[in-house]
mmCIF file of C-alpha atoms and ligand atoms in Angstrom:
data_model
loop_
_atom_site.group_PDB
_atom_site.id
_atom_site.type_symbol
_atom_site.label_atom_id
_atom_site.label_comp_id
_atom_site.label_asym_id
_atom_site.label_seq_id
_atom_site.Cartn_x
_atom_site.Cartn_y
_atom_site.Cartn_z
ATOM 1 C CA UNK A 1 21.636 26.457 23.746
ATOM 2 C CA UNK A 2 18.583 27.999 22.108
ATOM 3 C CA UNK A 3 15.917 29.454 24.102
ATOM 4 C CA UNK A 4 12.638 27.586 24.086
ATOM 5 C CA UNK A 5 9.476 29.378 23.648
ATOM 6 C CA UNK A 6 5.750 28.414 21.945
ATOM 7 C CA UNK A 7 6.800 24.905 22.975
ATOM 8 C CA UNK A 8 4.379 22.188 23.624
ATOM 9 C CA UNK A 9 6.218 19.019 24.413
ATOM 10 C CA UNK A 10 4.472 15.043 23.902
ATOM 11 C CA UNK A 11 4.483 12.615 26.235
ATOM 12 C CA UNK A 12 3.767 9.392 25.332
ATOM 13 C CA UNK A 13 1.992 6.892 27.562
ATOM 14 C CA UNK A 14 2.828 4.079 25.537
ATOM 15 C CA UNK A 15 5.904 2.320 23.265
ATOM 16 C CA UNK A 16 5.643 4.373 20.120
ATOM 17 C CA UNK A 17 7.872 2.163 18.112
ATOM 18 C CA UNK A 18 5.846 -1.215 17.595
ATOM 19 C CA UNK A 19 4.325 0.015 13.938
ATOM 20 C CA UNK A 20 6.674 -1.923 11.554
ATOM 21 C CA UNK A 21 6.050 1.293 9.408
ATOM 22 C CA UNK A 22 7.442 3.459 12.292
ATOM 23 C CA UNK A 23 10.957 0.937 12.908
ATOM 24 C CA UNK A 24 11.120 0.890 8.596
ATOM 25 C CA UNK A 25 11.107 4.616 8.510
ATOM 26 C CA UNK A 26 13.388 6.018 11.313
ATOM 27 C CA UNK A 27 15.705 3.128 10.376
ATOM 28 C CA UNK A 28 16.146 5.004 6.966
ATOM 29 C CA UNK A 29 16.302 8.779 9.043
ATOM 30 C CA UNK A 30 18.909 7.006 10.982
ATOM 31 C CA UNK A 31 20.991 6.034 7.794
ATOM 32 C CA UNK A 32 20.277 9.389 5.463
ATOM 33 C CA UNK A 33 21.246 11.188 8.447
ATOM 34 C CA UNK A 34 18.166 13.148 9.464
ATOM 35 C CA UNK A 35 17.480 13.835 13.136
ATOM 36 C CA UNK A 36 13.288 13.473 12.064
ATOM 37 C CA UNK A 37 11.033 11.376 14.035
ATOM 38 C CA UNK A 38 8.032 9.198 12.428
ATOM 39 C CA UNK A 39 5.970 8.708 15.190
ATOM 40 C CA UNK A 40 2.728 5.892 15.868
ATOM 41 C CA UNK A 41 -0.645 8.422 16.809
ATOM 42 C CA UNK A 42 -4.249 6.832 17.350
ATOM 43 C CA UNK A 43 -6.320 8.806 16.259
ATOM 44 C CA UNK A 44 -10.340 7.663 16.799
ATOM 45 C CA UNK A 45 -12.546 8.526 13.933
ATOM 46 C CA UNK A 46 -14.319 11.268 15.411
ATOM 47 C CA UNK A 47 -11.347 12.825 16.415
ATOM 48 C CA UNK A 48 -9.336 12.850 12.797
ATOM 49 C CA UNK A 49 -10.589 16.449 11.966
ATOM 50 C CA UNK A 50 -8.844 17.669 15.236
ATOM 51 C CA UNK A 51 -5.904 15.072 14.584
ATOM 52 C CA UNK A 52 -5.443 17.053 11.409
ATOM 53 C CA UNK A 53 -5.704 20.535 12.231
ATOM 54 C CA UNK A 54 -3.542 19.779 15.269
ATOM 55 C CA UNK A 55 -0.880 18.353 12.659
ATOM 56 C CA UNK A 56 -1.228 21.731 10.865
ATOM 57 C CA UNK A 57 -0.531 23.371 13.792
ATOM 58 C CA UNK A 58 2.232 21.780 14.614
ATOM 59 C CA UNK A 59 3.807 21.657 11.863
ATOM 60 C CA UNK A 60 4.013 18.436 10.828
ATOM 61 C CA UNK A 61 5.818 17.870 7.141
ATOM 62 C CA UNK A 62 3.356 14.702 6.496
ATOM 63 C CA UNK A 63 1.887 11.835 8.281
ATOM 64 C CA UNK A 64 0.567 8.446 6.676
ATOM 65 C CA UNK A 65 -3.121 7.062 7.598
ATOM 66 C CA UNK A 66 -4.251 3.286 7.605
ATOM 67 C CA UNK A 67 -8.029 2.267 7.780
ATOM 68 C CA UNK A 68 -9.973 3.622 8.449
ATOM 69 C CA UNK A 69 -8.913 7.433 8.154
ATOM 70 C CA UNK A 70 -7.916 6.788 4.567
ATOM 71 C CA UNK A 71 -11.309 8.079 2.644
ATOM 72 C CA UNK A 72 -12.600 10.069 5.693
ATOM 73 C CA UNK A 73 -9.618 12.375 5.773
ATOM 74 C CA UNK A 74 -10.052 13.819 2.355
ATOM 75 C CA UNK A 75 -12.647 16.338 3.206
ATOM 76 C CA UNK A 76 -10.055 17.796 6.071
ATOM 77 C CA UNK A 77 -7.177 17.848 2.977
ATOM 78 C CA UNK A 78 -6.013 20.903 0.766
ATOM 79 C CA UNK A 79 -6.019 19.005 -2.540
ATOM 80 C CA UNK A 80 -5.425 15.424 -3.829
ATOM 81 C CA UNK A 81 -2.736 13.639 -6.214
ATOM 82 C CA UNK A 82 -3.904 12.295 -9.474
ATOM 83 C CA UNK A 83 -4.167 8.773 -8.221
ATOM 84 C CA UNK A 84 -5.584 9.598 -4.632
ATOM 85 C CA UNK A 85 -8.605 11.445 -6.332
ATOM 86 C CA UNK A 86 -8.857 8.405 -8.983
ATOM 87 C CA UNK A 87 -8.618 5.873 -6.223
ATOM 88 C CA UNK A 88 -10.859 8.189 -3.738
ATOM 89 C CA UNK A 89 -8.550 7.345 -0.891
ATOM 90 C CA UNK A 90 -5.052 8.871 0.619
ATOM 91 C CA UNK A 91 -2.548 7.372 2.591
ATOM 92 C CA UNK A 92 0.378 9.677 2.669
ATOM 93 C CA UNK A 93 0.192 13.222 2.736
ATOM 94 C CA UNK A 94 2.291 15.752 1.874
ATOM 95 C CA UNK A 95 2.848 19.521 3.812
ATOM 96 C CA UNK A 96 4.285 22.318 0.672
ATOM 97 C CA UNK A 97 4.269 25.209 2.063
ATOM 98 C CA UNK A 98 1.015 25.318 3.941
ATOM 99 C CA UNK A 99 -0.955 23.450 2.496
ATOM 100 C CA UNK A 100 -1.354 19.430 2.899
ATOM 101 C CA UNK A 101 -1.611 17.311 -0.127
ATOM 102 C CA UNK A 102 -2.915 13.966 -0.086
ATOM 103 C CA UNK A 103 -1.728 11.399 -1.643
ATOM 104 C CA UNK A 104 -1.716 7.830 -2.601
ATOM 105 C CA UNK A 105 1.481 5.572 -2.605
ATOM 106 C CA UNK A 106 0.515 1.870 -2.142
ATOM 107 C CA UNK A 107 -0.197 1.542 -5.988
ATOM 108 C CA UNK A 108 3.028 3.325 -7.161
ATOM 109 C CA UNK A 109 4.886 1.015 -4.128
ATOM 110 C CA UNK A 110 3.139 -2.431 -5.660
ATOM 111 C CA UNK A 111 4.242 -0.877 -9.580
ATOM 112 C CA UNK A 112 7.568 0.028 -8.452
ATOM 113 C CA UNK A 113 8.441 -3.343 -6.545
ATOM 114 C CA UNK A 114 6.534 -5.403 -9.916
ATOM 115 C CA UNK A 115 9.047 -3.134 -12.598
ATOM 116 C CA UNK A 116 11.883 -5.104 -10.361
ATOM 117 C CA UNK A 117 10.992 -8.200 -12.369
ATOM 118 C CA UNK A 118 9.000 -7.096 -15.112
ATOM 119 C CA UNK A 119 7.295 -3.910 -16.876
ATOM 120 C CA UNK A 120 3.474 -3.647 -16.341
ATOM 121 C CA UNK A 121 3.117 -2.271 -19.789
ATOM 122 C CA UNK A 122 1.263 -4.028 -22.040
ATOM 123 C CA UNK A 123 0.606 -6.767 -19.449
ATOM 124 C CA UNK A 124 -2.794 -8.734 -18.586
ATOM 125 C CA UNK A 125 -3.117 -8.473 -15.287
ATOM 126 C CA UNK A 126 -5.589 -10.417 -12.809
ATOM 127 C CA UNK A 127 -6.344 -8.626 -9.232
ATOM 128 C CA UNK A 128 -7.532 -11.089 -6.539
ATOM 129 C CA UNK A 129 -9.744 -8.676 -4.409
ATOM 130 C CA UNK A 130 -11.313 -5.228 -5.088
ATOM 131 C CA UNK A 131 -10.984 -3.554 -1.456
ATOM 132 C CA UNK A 132 -8.831 -0.275 -0.854
ATOM 133 C CA UNK A 133 -4.906 -2.232 -1.976
ATOM 134 C CA UNK A 134 -6.442 -3.659 -4.906
ATOM 135 C CA UNK A 135 -7.987 -0.653 -5.965
ATOM 136 C CA UNK A 136 -4.704 1.296 -5.727
ATOM 137 C CA UNK A 137 -2.459 -1.256 -7.548
ATOM 138 C CA UNK A 138 -5.158 -1.504 -10.358
ATOM 139 C CA UNK A 139 -5.433 2.383 -10.944
ATOM 140 C CA UNK A 140 -1.583 2.579 -10.618
ATOM 141 C CA UNK A 141 -1.073 -0.543 -13.498
ATOM 142 C CA UNK A 142 -3.580 1.369 -15.770
ATOM 143 C CA UNK A 143 -1.589 4.643 -15.464
ATOM 144 C CA UNK A 144 1.539 2.687 -15.996
ATOM 145 C CA UNK A 145 -0.240 1.228 -19.344
ATOM 146 C CA UNK A 146 -1.124 -2.306 -18.269
ATOM 147 C CA UNK A 147 -3.010 -3.896 -21.535
ATOM 148 C CA UNK A 148 -5.912 -5.683 -19.635
ATOM 149 C CA UNK A 149 -6.866 -6.246 -15.533
ATOM 150 C CA UNK A 150 -9.662 -8.624 -14.267
ATOM 151 C CA UNK A 151 -10.738 -7.936 -11.260
ATOM 152 C CA UNK A 152 -12.272 -11.478 -9.073
ATOM 153 C CA UNK A 153 -13.722 -10.498 -5.753
ATOM 154 C CA UNK A 154 -16.167 -12.391 -3.923
ATOM 155 C CA UNK A 155 -18.489 -9.325 -2.933
ATOM 156 C CA UNK A 156 -19.937 -8.183 -6.790
ATOM 157 C CA UNK A 157 -20.656 -5.432 -5.903
ATOM 158 C CA UNK A 158 -16.922 -3.960 -5.100
ATOM 159 C CA UNK A 159 -15.271 -5.855 -7.691
ATOM 160 C CA UNK A 160 -17.875 -4.433 -10.623
ATOM 161 C CA UNK A 161 -17.718 -0.322 -8.608
ATOM 162 C CA UNK A 162 -13.318 -1.089 -9.407
ATOM 163 C CA UNK A 163 -13.765 -2.578 -12.815
ATOM 164 C CA UNK A 164 -16.259 0.425 -13.664
ATOM 165 C CA UNK A 165 -14.073 2.573 -12.016
ATOM 166 C CA UNK A 166 -11.054 1.230 -14.186
ATOM 167 C CA UNK A 167 -13.225 1.582 -17.634
ATOM 168 C CA UNK A 168 -15.252 5.016 -17.103
ATOM 169 C CA UNK A 169 -11.797 7.162 -15.483
ATOM 170 C CA UNK A 170 -8.525 5.758 -16.888
ATOM 171 C CA UNK A 171 -10.384 4.051 -20.407
ATOM 172 C CA UNK A 172 -8.914 0.775 -19.370
ATOM 173 C CA UNK A 173 -9.694 -2.980 -20.871
ATOM 174 C CA UNK A 174 -11.334 -4.118 -17.677
ATOM 175 C CA UNK A 175 -13.449 -6.489 -16.364
ATOM 176 C CA UNK A 176 -15.422 -8.027 -12.979
ATOM 177 C CA UNK A 177 -15.151 -12.185 -12.080
ATOM 178 C CA UNK A 178 -17.372 -13.059 -9.544
ATOM 179 C CA UNK A 179 -15.535 -15.491 -7.412
ATOM 180 C CA UNK A 180 -16.639 -18.820 -6.944
ATOM 181 C CA UNK A 181 -14.932 -22.001 -5.585
ATOM 182 C CA UNK A 182 -11.109 -22.300 -6.883
ATOM 183 C CA UNK A 183 -10.199 -19.589 -9.389
ATOM 184 C CA UNK A 184 -8.724 -20.791 -12.129
ATOM 185 C CA UNK A 185 -6.036 -18.595 -13.811
ATOM 186 C CA UNK A 186 -6.618 -18.001 -17.547
ATOM 187 C CA UNK A 187 -3.775 -18.996 -19.496
ATOM 188 C CA UNK A 188 -1.954 -15.989 -21.051
ATOM 189 C CA UNK A 189 -1.923 -14.309 -17.317
ATOM 190 C CA UNK A 190 0.879 -12.274 -17.109
ATOM 191 C CA UNK A 191 0.791 -10.819 -13.708
ATOM 192 C CA UNK A 192 -1.443 -12.387 -10.845
ATOM 193 C CA UNK A 193 -1.985 -10.874 -7.492
ATOM 194 C CA UNK A 194 -3.351 -11.485 -4.451
ATOM 195 C CA UNK A 195 -4.712 -8.094 -3.051
ATOM 196 C CA UNK A 196 -7.248 -9.654 -0.618
ATOM 197 C CA UNK A 197 -6.479 -9.849 3.177
ATOM 198 C CA UNK A 198 -6.056 -13.733 3.147
ATOM 199 C CA UNK A 199 -3.278 -15.145 4.852
ATOM 200 C CA UNK A 200 -2.522 -12.228 6.590
ATOM 201 C CA UNK A 201 -1.302 -12.579 10.407
ATOM 202 C CA UNK A 202 -2.332 -14.699 12.615
ATOM 203 C CA UNK A 203 -4.408 -16.431 9.834
ATOM 204 C CA UNK A 204 -1.489 -17.518 8.240
ATOM 205 C CA UNK A 205 -2.783 -21.136 7.498
ATOM 206 C CA UNK A 206 -5.941 -19.558 5.245
ATOM 207 C CA UNK A 207 -5.970 -20.884 1.610
ATOM 208 C CA UNK A 208 -6.969 -18.638 -1.462
ATOM 209 C CA UNK A 209 -9.619 -20.215 -3.151
ATOM 210 C CA UNK A 210 -7.415 -20.769 -6.289
ATOM 211 C CA UNK A 211 -6.489 -23.634 -8.618
ATOM 212 C CA UNK A 212 -2.847 -23.664 -8.081
ATOM 213 C CA UNK A 213 -2.140 -26.285 -10.528
ATOM 214 C CA UNK A 214 -2.966 -23.410 -12.934
ATOM 215 C CA UNK A 215 -0.367 -20.828 -12.250
ATOM 216 C CA UNK A 216 2.388 -21.319 -14.902
ATOM 217 C CA UNK A 217 6.049 -20.500 -14.711
ATOM 218 C CA UNK A 218 6.076 -17.848 -17.034
ATOM 219 C CA UNK A 219 3.921 -15.570 -14.802
ATOM 220 C CA UNK A 220 4.636 -13.303 -12.020
ATOM 221 C CA UNK A 221 2.857 -13.938 -8.642
ATOM 222 C CA UNK A 222 2.721 -11.061 -6.288
ATOM 223 C CA UNK A 223 0.969 -11.179 -2.862
ATOM 224 C CA UNK A 224 0.431 -7.834 -0.885
ATOM 225 C CA UNK A 225 0.597 -9.647 2.286
ATOM 226 C CA UNK A 226 3.339 -7.738 4.152
ATOM 227 C CA UNK A 227 3.199 -10.125 7.531
ATOM 228 C CA UNK A 228 4.079 -12.666 7.147
ATOM 229 C CA UNK A 229 6.238 -12.300 3.884
ATOM 230 C CA UNK A 230 6.543 -16.007 3.031
ATOM 231 C CA UNK A 231 2.965 -16.645 2.671
ATOM 232 C CA UNK A 232 0.849 -20.031 1.392
ATOM 233 C CA UNK A 233 0.476 -18.057 -2.276
ATOM 234 C CA UNK A 234 4.523 -17.160 -2.215
ATOM 235 C CA UNK A 235 5.419 -20.412 -1.664
ATOM 236 C CA UNK A 236 2.898 -22.525 -3.870
ATOM 237 C CA UNK A 237 3.872 -20.214 -6.790
ATOM 238 C CA UNK A 238 7.461 -20.662 -5.866
ATOM 239 C CA UNK A 239 6.910 -24.351 -6.081
ATOM 240 C CA UNK A 240 5.383 -23.869 -9.548
ATOM 241 C CA UNK A 241 8.065 -22.013 -10.623
ATOM 242 C CA UNK A 242 6.637 -18.602 -11.330
ATOM 243 C CA UNK A 243 8.847 -15.170 -10.671
ATOM 244 C CA UNK A 244 7.444 -14.244 -6.888
ATOM 245 C CA UNK A 245 7.188 -10.988 -5.564
ATOM 246 C CA UNK A 246 6.315 -10.879 -1.554
ATOM 247 C CA UNK A 247 4.292 -8.129 0.167
ATOM 248 C CA UNK A 248 7.441 -6.532 1.531
ATOM 249 C CA UNK A 249 8.505 -4.906 -1.564
ATOM 250 C CA UNK A 250 5.432 -3.034 -2.073
ATOM 251 C CA UNK A 251 5.205 -1.970 1.492
ATOM 252 C CA UNK A 252 9.335 -0.989 1.710
ATOM 253 C CA UNK A 253 8.229 0.881 -2.081
ATOM 254 C CA UNK A 254 5.817 3.052 -0.819
ATOM 255 C CA UNK A 255 7.478 4.291 2.182
ATOM 256 C CA UNK A 256 10.408 4.664 0.124
ATOM 257 C CA UNK A 257 8.157 7.538 -2.269
ATOM 258 C CA UNK A 258 6.572 8.747 1.570
ATOM 259 C CA UNK A 259 10.157 9.183 2.158
ATOM 260 C CA UNK A 260 11.051 11.313 -0.970
ATOM 261 C CA UNK A 261 7.998 13.504 -0.526
ATOM 262 C CA UNK A 262 8.469 14.597 2.844
ATOM 263 C CA UNK A 263 12.219 15.064 3.181
ATOM 264 C CA UNK A 264 13.513 15.384 -0.791
ATOM 265 C CA UNK A 265 15.913 12.714 0.141
ATOM 266 C CA UNK A 266 16.347 9.125 -1.664
ATOM 267 C CA UNK A 267 16.675 6.662 1.361
ATOM 268 C CA UNK A 268 18.066 3.182 1.132
ATOM 269 C CA UNK A 269 15.306 0.405 0.360
ATOM 270 C CA UNK A 270 18.079 -2.338 1.424
ATOM 271 C CA UNK A 271 18.002 -0.748 5.074
ATOM 272 C CA UNK A 272 14.125 -0.675 5.399
ATOM 273 C CA UNK A 273 13.789 -3.736 4.139
ATOM 274 C CA UNK A 274 16.216 -5.173 6.629
ATOM 275 C CA UNK A 275 14.310 -3.482 9.400
ATOM 276 C CA UNK A 276 11.114 -4.731 8.710
ATOM 277 C CA UNK A 277 12.557 -8.314 8.247
ATOM 278 C CA UNK A 278 13.972 -8.382 11.589
ATOM 279 C CA UNK A 279 10.347 -7.044 12.801
ATOM 280 C CA UNK A 280 8.479 -9.651 11.095
ATOM 281 C CA UNK A 281 11.295 -12.290 12.037
HETATM 282 P P1 LIG O 1 -10.033 -4.038 2.159
HETATM 283 O O1 LIG O 1 -11.192 -4.457 3.883
HETATM 284 O O2 LIG O 1 -10.167 -2.998 1.710
HETATM 285 O O3 LIG O 1 -10.143 -5.394 1.325
HETATM 286 C C1 LIG O 1 -10.077 -6.691 1.722
HETATM 287 C C2 LIG O 1 -10.508 -7.706 0.216
HETATM 288 O O4 LIG O 1 -9.858 -9.093 0.838
HETATM 289 C C3 LIG O 1 -11.803 -7.713 -0.593
HETATM 290 O O5 LIG O 1 -11.563 -7.754 -1.419
HETATM 291 C C4 LIG O 1 -12.561 -8.723 0.446
HETATM 292 O O6 LIG O 1 -13.178 -9.311 -0.444
HETATM 293 C C5 LIG O 1 -10.800 -9.483 0.011
HETATM 294 N N1 LIG O 1 -11.144 -10.815 1.149
HETATM 295 C C6 LIG O 1 -11.249 -10.864 2.581
HETATM 296 N N2 LIG O 1 -11.205 -12.346 2.906
HETATM 297 C C7 LIG O 1 -11.463 -12.416 1.932
HETATM 298 C C8 LIG O 1 -12.145 -13.831 1.906
HETATM 299 N N3 LIG O 1 -11.904 -14.920 2.411
HETATM 300 N N4 LIG O 1 -12.584 -14.602 0.440
HETATM 301 C C9 LIG O 1 -12.419 -14.158 -0.281
HETATM 302 N N5 LIG O 1 -12.036 -12.650 -0.325
HETATM 303 C C10 LIG O 1 -11.855 -12.549 0.856
HETATM 304 O O7 LIG O 1 -8.491 -4.404 2.895
HETATM 305 P P2 LIG O 1 -7.146 -3.779 1.501
HETATM 306 O O8 LIG O 1 -7.697 -3.556 0.643
HETATM 307 O O9 LIG O 1 -7.102 -2.171 2.413
HETATM 308 O O10 LIG O 1 -5.960 -4.410 2.773
HETATM 309 C C11 LIG O 1 -5.863 -5.935 2.208
HETATM 310 C C12 LIG O 1 -4.841 -6.540 2.472
HETATM 311 O O11 LIG O 1 -3.867 -5.830 1.992
HETATM 312 C C13 LIG O 1 -4.776 -6.139 3.693
HETATM 313 O O12 LIG O 1 -3.689 -7.765 4.414
HETATM 314 C C14 LIG O 1 -2.871 -5.524 3.959
HETATM 315 O O13 LIG O 1 -2.179 -5.572 5.191
HETATM 316 C C15 LIG O 1 -2.673 -4.990 2.564
HETATM 317 N N6 LIG O 1 -1.593 -4.120 2.264
HETATM 318 C C16 LIG O 1 -0.280 -4.418 2.379
HETATM 319 C C17 LIG O 1 0.181 -3.240 2.099
HETATM 320 C C18 LIG O 1 1.618 -3.515 1.257
HETATM 321 O O14 LIG O 1 1.965 -2.507 1.695
HETATM 322 N N7 LIG O 1 2.595 -4.264 1.326
HETATM 323 C C19 LIG O 1 -0.436 -1.730 1.626
HETATM 324 C C20 LIG O 1 -1.835 -2.342 1.541
HETATM 325 C C21 LIG O 1 -2.483 -3.019 2.310
HETATM 326 P P3 LIG O 1 -14.821 -9.115 -0.450
HETATM 327 O O15 LIG O 1 -14.781 -7.143 -1.369
HETATM 328 O O16 LIG O 1 -15.440 -9.775 -1.187
HETATM 329 O O17 LIG O 1 -15.391 -8.441 1.212
#
């Protein structure tokens, strides 16, 4: 038995396995034969810098961040990936030797999931929403060669900002459309993405202001909402004959990318999806 020295033993006063991402990643550790842990720690915004310093001091191999930490964490890191720098947001930190590098895996997870049904290169894409998820998806779609991105958003400021970022930083063909009334999806659209929070549990019956009869069967319709996976949009688009992607695919794939960056091992996505399906019922 090894001797214990210089150690701090963490004691948690609440269950730490309630976060779906934790259940998903820990199932992949078990499946890959890695005796690693992925724990959920609540950090109040004023303590973020101290928490990152603690992660360095305690030798974390990496961590994920949720709102409201995705932007604020940047000043505490040593460098950023190209995508994270473009998006101005980090959801995944990877320790490389003694340095903490900020990455954004949300958009990459989406694109990987989209590639299972179509190649984004050369596609006409409409994105509903202009928040963090929309930003991550739009940047990665441009990097993957999408031909045109239309950002549709309720708040003009956020929508114009995102379309401007795509044009200026990525030289993309991008425009903004103000979202008033039921949005009619233009003919010729290849991919429609719901990147708003409409439909997220517990507001599962909330309706996206969308003219569903403008969805045609040559379109791919993707929803970012992971909980519940069968959103109203997923059901409506399936009924219209579209190819449909639910939010679990994006969540699993961003997890796969983070797992690979932290461990150097390729996890089994099917195991991770099954773990999430069990959590979300
Ligand atoms: P933000 O709060 O940054 O953005 C929310 C977006 O939704 C904004 O564009 C907002 O518009 C729009 N919106 C919200 N309510 C309405 C409404 N009633 N009508 C019209 N537009 C609305 O959130 P995020 O971008 O971080 O997250 C969005 C969703 O993506 C969440 O539900 C989250 O669960 C999901 N997500 C899924 C991931 C996955 O792996 N599957 C990963 C990351 C996020 P406005 O600007 O006008 O307020």
